[in-house]
Structure formats: structure tokens, C-alpha cells
PDB file of C-alpha atoms in Angstrom:
ATOM      1  CA  MET A  25       0.000   0.000   0.000  1.00 86.00           C
ATOM      2  CA  LYS A  26       1.385   3.365  -0.970  1.00 94.00           C
ATOM      3  CA  LYS A  27       1.845   5.858   1.810  1.00 97.00           C
ATOM      4  CA  PHE A  28       1.520   9.614   1.494  1.00 98.00           C
ATOM      5  CA  TRP A  29       2.027  12.450   3.923  1.00 98.00           C
ATOM      6  CA  MET A  30       0.371  15.522   2.465  1.00 98.00           C
ATOM      7  CA  ILE A  31       1.478  18.798   4.032  1.00 98.00           C
ATOM      8  CA  SER A  32      -1.022  21.624   3.738  1.00 98.00           C
ATOM      9  CA  SER A  33       0.387  25.065   4.550  1.00 98.00           C
ATOM     10  CA  ARG A  34      -2.467  27.086   3.087  1.00 96.00           C
ATOM     11  CA  ASP A  35      -5.880  27.852   4.485  1.00 94.00           C
ATOM     12  CA  PRO A  36      -9.037  27.583   2.364  1.00 94.00           C
ATOM     13  CA  PHE A  37     -10.170  31.068   3.406  1.00 93.00           C
ATOM     14  CA  GLU A  38      -7.507  32.684   1.270  1.00 92.00           C
ATOM     15  CA  HIS A  39      -6.485  29.908  -1.091  1.00 90.00           C
ATOM     16  CA  GLY A  40      -9.074  28.014  -3.079  1.00 89.00           C
ATOM     17  CA  ASP A  41      -6.475  25.414  -4.001  1.00 94.00           C
ATOM     18  CA  ALA A  42      -6.327  24.299  -0.377  1.00 96.00           C
ATOM     19  CA  LEU A  43      -9.688  22.611  -0.954  1.00 96.00           C
ATOM     20  CA  GLN A  44      -8.289  20.943  -4.062  1.00 96.00           C
ATOM     21  CA  PHE A  45      -5.432  19.607  -1.949  1.00 97.00           C
ATOM     22  CA  TYR A  46      -7.943  18.112   0.490  1.00 97.00           C
ATOM     23  CA  GLN A  47      -9.634  16.538  -2.535  1.00 97.00           C
ATOM     24  CA  ASP A  48      -6.291  15.100  -3.626  1.00 97.00           C
ATOM     25  CA  CYS A  49      -5.987  13.488  -0.191  1.00 98.00           C
ATOM     26  CA  GLN A  50      -9.450  12.026  -0.543  1.00 97.00           C
ATOM     27  CA  SER A  51      -8.701  10.691  -4.017  1.00 97.00           C
ATOM     28  CA  LEU A  52      -5.534   9.012  -2.822  1.00 97.00           C
ATOM     29  CA  ALA A  53      -7.449   7.428   0.043  1.00 97.00           C
ATOM     30  CA  ASP A  54     -10.205   6.291  -2.334  1.00 96.00           C
ATOM     31  CA  PHE A  55      -7.541   4.561  -4.415  1.00 96.00           C
ATOM     32  CA  GLY A  56      -6.429   2.624  -1.350  1.00 95.00           C
ATOM     33  CA  SER A  57      -3.401   4.625  -0.258  1.00 97.00           C
ATOM     34  CA  ASP A  58      -2.466   5.237   3.350  1.00 97.00           C
ATOM     35  CA  VAL A  59      -2.864   9.006   3.597  1.00 98.00           C
ATOM     36  CA  THR A  60      -2.002  11.458   6.348  1.00 98.00           C
ATOM     37  CA  LEU A  61      -2.760  15.175   6.114  1.00 98.00           C
ATOM     38  CA  PHE A  62      -0.381  17.374   8.100  1.00 98.00           C
ATOM     39  CA  LEU A  63      -1.535  20.957   8.585  1.00 98.00           C
ATOM     40  CA  VAL A  64       1.087  23.634   9.127  1.00 98.00           C
ATOM     41  CA  GLN A  65       1.240  27.453   9.143  1.00 98.00           C
ATOM     42  CA  ASN A  66      -2.134  28.907   8.147  1.00 97.00           C
ATOM     43  CA  GLY A  67      -3.140  25.406   7.132  1.00 97.00           C
ATOM     44  CA  VAL A  68      -4.141  24.900  10.782  1.00 98.00           C
ATOM     45  CA  LEU A  69      -6.838  27.607  10.649  1.00 97.00           C
ATOM     46  CA  PRO A  70      -9.617  25.224   9.517  1.00 96.00           C
ATOM     47  CA  THR A  71      -8.969  22.993  12.523  1.00 97.00           C
ATOM     48  CA  ARG A  72     -11.492  25.267  14.202  1.00 96.00           C
ATOM     49  CA  SER A  73     -15.164  24.862  13.484  1.00 94.00           C
ATOM     50  CA  SER A  74     -15.891  26.714  10.246  1.00 92.00           C
ATOM     51  CA  LYS A  75     -17.667  26.394   6.927  1.00 92.00           C
ATOM     52  CA  TYR A  76     -14.822  24.114   5.844  1.00 92.00           C
ATOM     53  CA  SER A  77     -15.176  21.667   8.732  1.00 92.00           C
ATOM     54  CA  ASP A  78     -17.042  19.156   6.588  1.00 93.00           C
ATOM     55  CA  CYS A  79     -14.049  18.913   4.227  1.00 94.00           C
ATOM     56  CA  LEU A  80     -11.778  17.737   7.023  1.00 96.00           C
ATOM     57  CA  GLU A  81     -14.477  15.621   8.655  1.00 96.00           C
ATOM     58  CA  THR A  82     -14.986  13.792   5.361  1.00 96.00           C
ATOM     59  CA  LEU A  83     -11.285  13.016   5.210  1.00 97.00           C
ATOM     60  CA  ILE A  84     -11.369  11.621   8.733  1.00 97.00           C
ATOM     61  CA  GLU A  85     -14.331   9.431   7.803  1.00 96.00           C
ATOM     62  CA  LYS A  86     -12.303   8.155   4.836  1.00 95.00           C
ATOM     63  CA  GLY A  87      -9.559   7.069   7.220  1.00 96.00           C
ATOM     64  CA  VAL A  88      -7.190   9.962   6.576  1.00 98.00           C
ATOM     65  CA  ALA A  89      -5.233  10.831   9.710  1.00 98.00           C
ATOM     66  CA  ILE A  90      -4.979  14.572  10.265  1.00 98.00           C
ATOM     67  CA  TYR A  91      -2.289  16.300  12.306  1.00 98.00           C
ATOM     68  CA  ALA A  92      -1.868  19.997  13.048  1.00 98.00           C
ATOM     69  CA  ASP A  93       1.553  21.456  13.809  1.00 98.00           C
ATOM     70  CA  CYS A  94       1.806  22.314  17.484  1.00 98.00           C
ATOM     71  CA  TYR A  95       3.826  25.476  16.912  1.00 98.00           C
ATOM     72  CA  SER A  96       1.493  26.766  14.179  1.00 98.00           C
ATOM     73  CA  LEU A  97      -1.469  26.227  16.491  1.00 98.00           C
ATOM     74  CA  GLU A  98       0.237  27.941  19.404  1.00 98.00           C
ATOM     75  CA  VAL A  99       1.225  31.113  17.561  1.00 98.00           C
ATOM     76  CA  ARG A 100      -2.300  31.389  16.180  1.00 98.00           C
ATOM     77  CA  GLY A 101      -3.901  30.945  19.578  1.00 98.00           C
ATOM     78  CA  ILE A 102      -5.741  27.767  18.651  1.00 98.00           C
ATOM     79  CA  ARG A 103      -6.196  25.569  21.681  1.00 96.00           C
ATOM     80  CA  GLU A 104      -6.769  21.850  21.600  1.00 94.00           C
ATOM     81  CA  GLU A 105     -10.332  22.328  22.791  1.00 95.00           C
ATOM     82  CA  ASP A 106     -10.980  24.615  19.827  1.00 95.00           C
ATOM     83  CA  MET A 107     -10.048  21.920  17.330  1.00 96.00           C
ATOM     84  CA  LEU A 108     -12.400  19.620  15.480  1.00 96.00           C
ATOM     85  CA  PRO A 109     -12.658  16.133  16.958  1.00 96.00           C
ATOM     86  CA  GLY A 110     -10.329  13.672  15.318  1.00 96.00           C
ATOM     87  CA  ILE A 111      -7.568  16.143  14.492  1.00 97.00           C
ATOM     88  CA  GLN A 112      -4.384  15.510  16.452  1.00 97.00           C
ATOM     89  CA  LYS A 113      -1.666  17.912  17.445  1.00 98.00           C
ATOM     90  CA  GLY A 114       1.692  16.890  16.002  1.00 98.00           C
ATOM     91  CA  GLU A 115       5.305  17.973  15.843  1.00 98.00           C
ATOM     92  CA  LEU A 116       7.224  18.566  12.630  1.00 98.00           C
ATOM     93  CA  SER A 117       9.504  15.740  13.694  1.00 98.00           C
ATOM     94  CA  LEU A 118       6.757  13.372  12.513  1.00 98.00           C
ATOM     95  CA  ILE A 119       7.396  14.577   8.973  1.00 98.00           C
ATOM     96  CA  ILE A 120      11.125  13.981   9.253  1.00 98.00           C
ATOM     97  CA  ASP A 121      10.508  10.461  10.581  1.00 98.00           C
ATOM     98  CA  GLN A 122       8.240   9.725   7.627  1.00 98.00           C
ATOM     99  CA  MET A 123      10.774  11.106   5.165  1.00 98.00           C
ATOM    100  CA  ALA A 124      13.409   8.843   6.675  1.00 98.00           C
ATOM    101  CA  ASP A 125      11.054   5.888   6.281  1.00 97.00           C
ATOM    102  CA  GLY A 126      10.653   6.656   2.594  1.00 96.00           C
ATOM    103  CA  THR A 127       7.069   7.884   2.748  1.00 98.00           C
ATOM    104  CA  LYS A 128       6.108  10.132  -0.151  1.00 97.00           C
ATOM    105  CA  VAL A 129       5.849  13.614   1.362  1.00 98.00           C
ATOM    106  CA  VAL A 130       4.150  16.358  -0.614  1.00 98.00           C
ATOM    107  CA  TRP A 131       4.144  20.037   0.299  1.00 98.00           C
ATOM    108  CA  HIS A 132       1.359  22.374  -0.698  1.00 97.00           C
TER     109      HIS A 132
ATOM    110  CA  MET B  19      23.873   3.315   7.269  1.00 83.00           C
ATOM    111  CA  LYS B  20      23.065   6.936   7.901  1.00 91.00           C
ATOM    112  CA  LYS B  21      20.138   8.276   5.940  1.00 97.00           C
ATOM    113  CA  THR B  22      20.214  11.391   3.829  1.00 98.00           C
ATOM    114  CA  LEU B  23      17.364  13.832   3.396  1.00 98.00           C
ATOM    115  CA  THR B  24      17.272  16.543   0.768  1.00 98.00           C
ATOM    116  CA  PHE B  25      15.301  19.769   0.921  1.00 98.00           C
ATOM    117  CA  CYS B  26      14.664  22.182  -1.901  1.00 98.00           C
ATOM    118  CA  LEU B  27      13.783  25.755  -0.963  1.00 98.00           C
ATOM    119  CA  MET B  28      12.657  28.774  -2.951  1.00 97.00           C
ATOM    120  CA  ASP B  29      11.510  31.491  -0.560  1.00 97.00           C
ATOM    121  CA  PRO B  30      13.699  34.480   0.371  1.00 96.00           C
ATOM    122  CA  PRO B  31      14.303  35.388   4.002  1.00 96.00           C
ATOM    123  CA  PHE B  32      11.868  37.530   5.982  1.00 95.00           C
ATOM    124  CA  GLU B  33       9.034  37.254   3.433  1.00 95.00           C
ATOM    125  CA  SER B  34       7.201  34.051   4.254  1.00 94.00           C
ATOM    126  CA  GLU B  35       6.583  31.641   7.076  1.00 96.00           C
ATOM    127  CA  ARG B  36       7.677  28.921   4.653  1.00 97.00           C
ATOM    128  CA  SER B  37      11.298  29.886   5.311  1.00 96.00           C
ATOM    129  CA  THR B  38      10.792  29.422   9.043  1.00 96.00           C
ATOM    130  CA  THR B  39       9.069  26.070   8.621  1.00 98.00           C
ATOM    131  CA  ALA B  40      11.769  24.894   6.217  1.00 98.00           C
ATOM    132  CA  LEU B  41      14.526  25.762   8.671  1.00 98.00           C
ATOM    133  CA  ARG B  42      12.572  24.067  11.478  1.00 98.00           C
ATOM    134  CA  LEU B  43      12.405  20.877   9.406  1.00 98.00           C
ATOM    135  CA  ILE B  44      16.098  21.078   8.532  1.00 98.00           C
ATOM    136  CA  ALA B  45      16.995  21.665  12.186  1.00 98.00           C
ATOM    137  CA  ILE B  46      15.015  18.595  13.240  1.00 98.00           C
ATOM    138  CA  ALA B  47      16.695  16.482  10.579  1.00 98.00           C
ATOM    139  CA  VAL B  48      20.117  17.676  11.761  1.00 98.00           C
ATOM    140  CA  GLU B  49      19.251  17.039  15.420  1.00 97.00           C
ATOM    141  CA  LYS B  50      18.174  13.498  14.543  1.00 97.00           C
ATOM    142  CA  GLY B  51      21.603  12.899  13.042  1.00 97.00           C
ATOM    143  CA  PHE B  52      20.675  12.622   9.389  1.00 98.00           C
ATOM    144  CA  ASP B  53      22.903  13.883   6.629  1.00 98.00           C
ATOM    145  CA  VAL B  54      21.050  16.806   5.120  1.00 98.00           C
ATOM    146  CA  ASN B  55      21.281  18.446   1.730  1.00 98.00           C
ATOM    147  CA  VAL B  56      19.697  21.786   0.988  1.00 98.00           C
ATOM    148  CA  PHE B  57      19.346  23.066  -2.546  1.00 98.00           C
ATOM    149  CA  ALA B  58      18.352  26.703  -2.460  1.00 98.00           C
ATOM    150  CA  TYR B  59      17.166  28.480  -5.545  1.00 95.00           C
ATOM    151  CA  GLU B  60      15.226  31.569  -6.439  1.00 97.00           C
ATOM    152  CA  GLY B  61      14.991  33.864  -3.396  1.00 97.00           C
ATOM    153  CA  ALA B  62      16.199  31.176  -1.005  1.00 98.00           C
ATOM    154  CA  VAL B  63      19.783  31.825  -2.152  1.00 98.00           C
ATOM    155  CA  SER B  64      19.617  34.861   0.139  1.00 98.00           C
ATOM    156  CA  LEU B  65      18.914  32.802   3.250  1.00 98.00           C
ATOM    157  CA  PRO B  66      22.657  32.345   3.940  1.00 98.00           C
ATOM    158  CA  PHE B  67      23.619  35.798   2.638  1.00 98.00           C
ATOM    159  CA  SER B  68      26.583  36.878   4.707  1.00 98.00           C
ATOM    160  CA  LYS B  69      25.721  40.595   4.637  1.00 97.00           C
ATOM    161  CA  GLN B  70      22.538  40.223   6.691  1.00 97.00           C
ATOM    162  CA  MET B  71      22.748  42.605   9.629  1.00 96.00           C
ATOM    163  CA  PRO B  72      20.685  43.144  12.759  1.00 95.00           C
ATOM    164  CA  HIS B  73      19.228  46.569  13.465  1.00 95.00           C
ATOM    165  CA  PRO B  74      17.754  48.447  16.425  1.00 95.00           C
ATOM    166  CA  ASN B  75      14.077  49.264  16.752  1.00 95.00           C
ATOM    167  CA  GLY B  76      13.629  52.990  17.102  1.00 95.00           C
ATOM    168  CA  VAL B  77       9.841  52.765  17.339  1.00 96.00           C
ATOM    169  CA  HIS B  78      10.010  50.606  20.443  1.00 95.00           C
ATOM    170  CA  GLY B  79      13.213  52.125  21.773  1.00 96.00           C
ATOM    171  CA  ARG B  80      15.318  48.989  21.581  1.00 96.00           C
ATOM    172  CA  ASN B  81      18.976  48.952  20.689  1.00 96.00           C
ATOM    173  CA  ILE B  82      20.504  46.236  18.530  1.00 95.00           C
ATOM    174  CA  GLU B  83      21.181  43.974  21.466  1.00 95.00           C
ATOM    175  CA  GLU B  84      17.731  44.431  22.941  1.00 96.00           C
ATOM    176  CA  GLU B  85      15.999  43.936  19.606  1.00 95.00           C
ATOM    177  CA  ASN B  86      17.906  40.689  19.096  1.00 93.00           C
ATOM    178  CA  HIS B  87      16.849  40.564  15.468  1.00 89.00           C
ATOM    179  CA  PRO B  88      16.885  37.001  14.115  1.00 89.00           C
ATOM    180  CA  LEU B  89      19.054  36.375  11.070  1.00 96.00           C
ATOM    181  CA  PRO B  90      18.735  33.232   8.919  1.00 97.00           C
ATOM    182  CA  LYS B  91      22.462  33.271   8.163  1.00 98.00           C
ATOM    183  CA  VAL B  92      23.154  32.744  11.873  1.00 97.00           C
ATOM    184  CA  TRP B  93      20.686  29.877  12.126  1.00 97.00           C
ATOM    185  CA  ILE B  94      22.145  28.160   9.076  1.00 98.00           C
ATOM    186  CA  SER B  95      25.691  28.567  10.321  1.00 98.00           C
ATOM    187  CA  GLU B  96      24.737  27.137  13.705  1.00 98.00           C
ATOM    188  CA  LEU B  97      22.993  24.185  12.069  1.00 98.00           C
ATOM    189  CA  MET B  98      26.119  23.442  10.068  1.00 98.00           C
ATOM    190  CA  GLN B  99      28.160  23.475  13.257  1.00 98.00           C
ATOM    191  CA  GLN B 100      25.662  21.253  15.023  1.00 98.00           C
ATOM    192  CA  ALA B 101      25.721  18.764  12.170  1.00 98.00           C
ATOM    193  CA  GLU B 102      29.495  18.629  12.429  1.00 97.00           C
ATOM    194  CA  ARG B 103      29.328  18.047  16.192  1.00 97.00           C
ATOM    195  CA  LEU B 104      26.936  15.163  15.590  1.00 97.00           C
ATOM    196  CA  GLY B 105      29.167  13.630  12.947  1.00 96.00           C
ATOM    197  CA  SER B 106      26.761  14.469  10.140  1.00 95.00           C
ATOM    198  CA  THR B 107      26.791  16.848   7.234  1.00 97.00           C
ATOM    199  CA  LEU B 108      24.604  19.756   6.273  1.00 98.00           C
ATOM    200  CA  ARG B 109      25.416  20.627   2.708  1.00 98.00           C
ATOM    201  CA  TRP B 110      23.915  23.839   1.401  1.00 98.00           C
ATOM    202  CA  VAL B 111      24.102  24.607  -2.298  1.00 98.00           C
ATOM    203  CA  ASN B 112      22.869  27.844  -3.809  1.00 98.00           C
ATOM    204  CA  CYS B 113      21.784  27.705  -7.433  1.00 98.00           C
ATOM    205  CA  GLY B 114      24.383  29.729  -9.295  1.00 97.00           C
ATOM    206  CA  LEU B 115      21.933  31.137 -11.822  1.00 96.00           C
ATOM    207  CA  CYS B 116      19.707  32.464  -9.062  1.00 97.00           C
ATOM    208  CA  VAL B 117      22.732  33.830  -7.198  1.00 98.00           C
ATOM    209  CA  ASP B 118      23.834  35.758 -10.271  1.00 97.00           C
ATOM    210  CA  GLU B 119      20.369  37.203 -10.924  1.00 97.00           C
ATOM    211  CA  ARG B 120      20.124  38.485  -7.384  1.00 97.00           C
ATOM    212  CA  GLY B 121      23.750  39.455  -6.832  1.00 96.00           C
ATOM    213  CA  ALA B 122      23.762  37.229  -3.772  1.00 95.00           C
ATOM    214  CA  MET B 123      27.311  36.039  -4.210  1.00 95.00           C
ATOM    215  CA  GLU B 124      28.418  36.546  -0.640  1.00 97.00           C
ATOM    216  CA  SER B 125      27.257  33.649   1.459  1.00 98.00           C
ATOM    217  CA  ILE B 126      28.410  32.368   4.812  1.00 98.00           C
ATOM    218  CA  GLU B 127      31.205  29.849   5.013  1.00 97.00           C
ATOM    219  CA  GLY B 128      30.123  26.347   4.087  1.00 97.00           C
ATOM    220  CA  VAL B 129      27.640  27.368   1.394  1.00 98.00           C
ATOM    221  CA  THR B 130      28.647  26.416  -2.109  1.00 98.00           C
ATOM    222  CA  ARG B 131      27.486  27.376  -5.550  1.00 98.00           C
ATOM    223  CA  GLY B 132      25.887  24.782  -7.756  1.00 98.00           C
ATOM    224  CA  THR B 133      23.369  24.062 -10.459  1.00 97.00           C
ATOM    225  CA  PRO B 134      20.035  22.266 -10.772  1.00 95.00           C
ATOM    226  CA  SER B 135      21.981  19.135 -11.666  1.00 97.00           C
ATOM    227  CA  ASP B 136      23.055  19.020  -8.026  1.00 97.00           C
ATOM    228  CA  LEU B 137      19.399  18.786  -6.999  1.00 96.00           C
ATOM    229  CA  LEU B 138      18.831  16.036  -9.536  1.00 97.00           C
ATOM    230  CA  GLU B 139      21.798  14.069  -8.259  1.00 97.00           C
ATOM    231  CA  TRP B 140      20.810  14.525  -4.634  1.00 97.00           C
ATOM    232  CA  SER B 141      17.215  13.496  -5.292  1.00 97.00           C
ATOM    233  CA  GLU B 142      18.498  10.297  -6.883  1.00 97.00           C
ATOM    234  CA  VAL B 143      20.819   9.317  -4.051  1.00 97.00           C
ATOM    235  CA  SER B 144      18.885  10.640  -1.036  1.00 98.00           C
ATOM    236  CA  ASP B 145      16.451   8.593   0.985  1.00 98.00           C
ATOM    237  CA  ASN B 146      13.871  11.290   0.436  1.00 98.00           C
ATOM    238  CA  THR B 147      13.447  14.754  -0.994  1.00 98.00           C
ATOM    239  CA  LEU B 148      11.001  17.468   0.029  1.00 98.00           C
ATOM    240  CA  VAL B 149      10.393  20.426  -2.238  1.00 97.00           C
ATOM    241  CA  ILE B 150       8.916  23.465  -0.513  1.00 97.00           C
ATOM    242  CA  GLY B 151       7.616  25.531  -3.356  1.00 91.00           C
ATOM    243  CA  THR B 152       6.900  29.202  -3.171  1.00 86.00           C
ATOM    244  CA  ARG B 153       3.528  30.883  -3.616  1.00 76.00           C
TER     245      ARG B 153
END
């Protein structure tokens, strides 16, 4: 099974292509890949309840694991209790570990 | 056998959070003891520019020391030293074409000039490559 870590640095409020990136994650999952979405920088903004919550909730239902960078959350004042259920806080070191394991890592 | 990770950067210093995130990732890779390659092109060739200088903050009444202005060249230099202490390598190559366009010839010690063929070679021999594209 192919494994992908998809890094989303953009928020859908300003960048319409952020939604397309979520769709890419969903498509990869639909094709049977092991997909993780890692949110960083303004990519963590939709971890809060918003009009885009259903996009991330759909990914979780599809089995996509979603992490949000701890530092990005902290500097934006997003607390764990503000985040959608199912989204985990994560450190960037997770990305480095995956790179070392040979996982395909894609930045957007 | 030690693993090697390659990063490709494009963003100039001080303009985007992508530069900060990229350096955070590189720092983690160095701390974990991996050999790390960085191919910098476009504006990223200015990240290790040796002429970066701190400045005071007259608006807030802080002198240079108090302002403690962060400089990417310092971070990169320190990461290179840390890699050496850990018995690893942090190789930083600036794309020569991009250096020439921007006049960013003066880089800190340890940074070398190269070409896109260096990125191709690194991507072929590294365990993984992450490209952090610009906007």
C-alpha cells in the first residue's frame, strides 16, 4: 500500500487550491493509499469549526489521519479544545521520521 | 547506514513563514543525526547571505542587542556546526543562476554554488526529498 504524507500550509479562506489539496488526499485514500494530512502554518486555521469543517471531517471518515503542527497552532492561539474532533496535534519531527522511512511527502 | 534527506527551498528570508518552517524541518533532521542536503534556488539563495545585519528598533526604543533581530544566516551557520558536532553533514548549495540574478554572491562559510543538476543528483541518491515551493 502506498503511503503519502500531504502537508497543507495554506488555508481555504484565502487559497481556493487548499480545498483541491484536500480533494487530492481524498482521491488518494479512495484509491487505497495510506494518507495522512499534516496541517502547518495557516493550514491549521480550519482545525477550528468553520464552513470548511465538513471537508476535514470527510477526510477523517475516509480514514485519513490529520495532524496539526503544534507550533502553528500555538502562535495562532488555537487551543486543543478549539479543534475539530479527530484532528491531532503533532510535531514537525513526525514529517522527518516519515521522510526517513521513505514515505512520499508532498508540500502544498 | 546513515540516511540522507534533501530539501529544496525557494523562498527568500523575511518574506514568508515557509522559510521558518523549512529551517525548522532542517533543524530537526540535523538534530536526529541525518545527513542533510539543501538546494536553495530563487529567493532562497539569500537565506545564507553573509551581509545580513541586525538593526535596532527605534519605534520601540530597543537597541541592537535588545531587539535581538533574528538572522537566517546565523541559524544556518549554527545548524552546520551542530551537524558537524553530531558527525553528520549539512550541505547547502545555492543555485548559481539564481545567485547571479540576485547578486547574492556573498554567502556564509560552508555554502557552495551549484546548479540544478546538483538537486537532480541529490534526489536520486537521497532517501527522500522534500520540495517546498513558493507561492
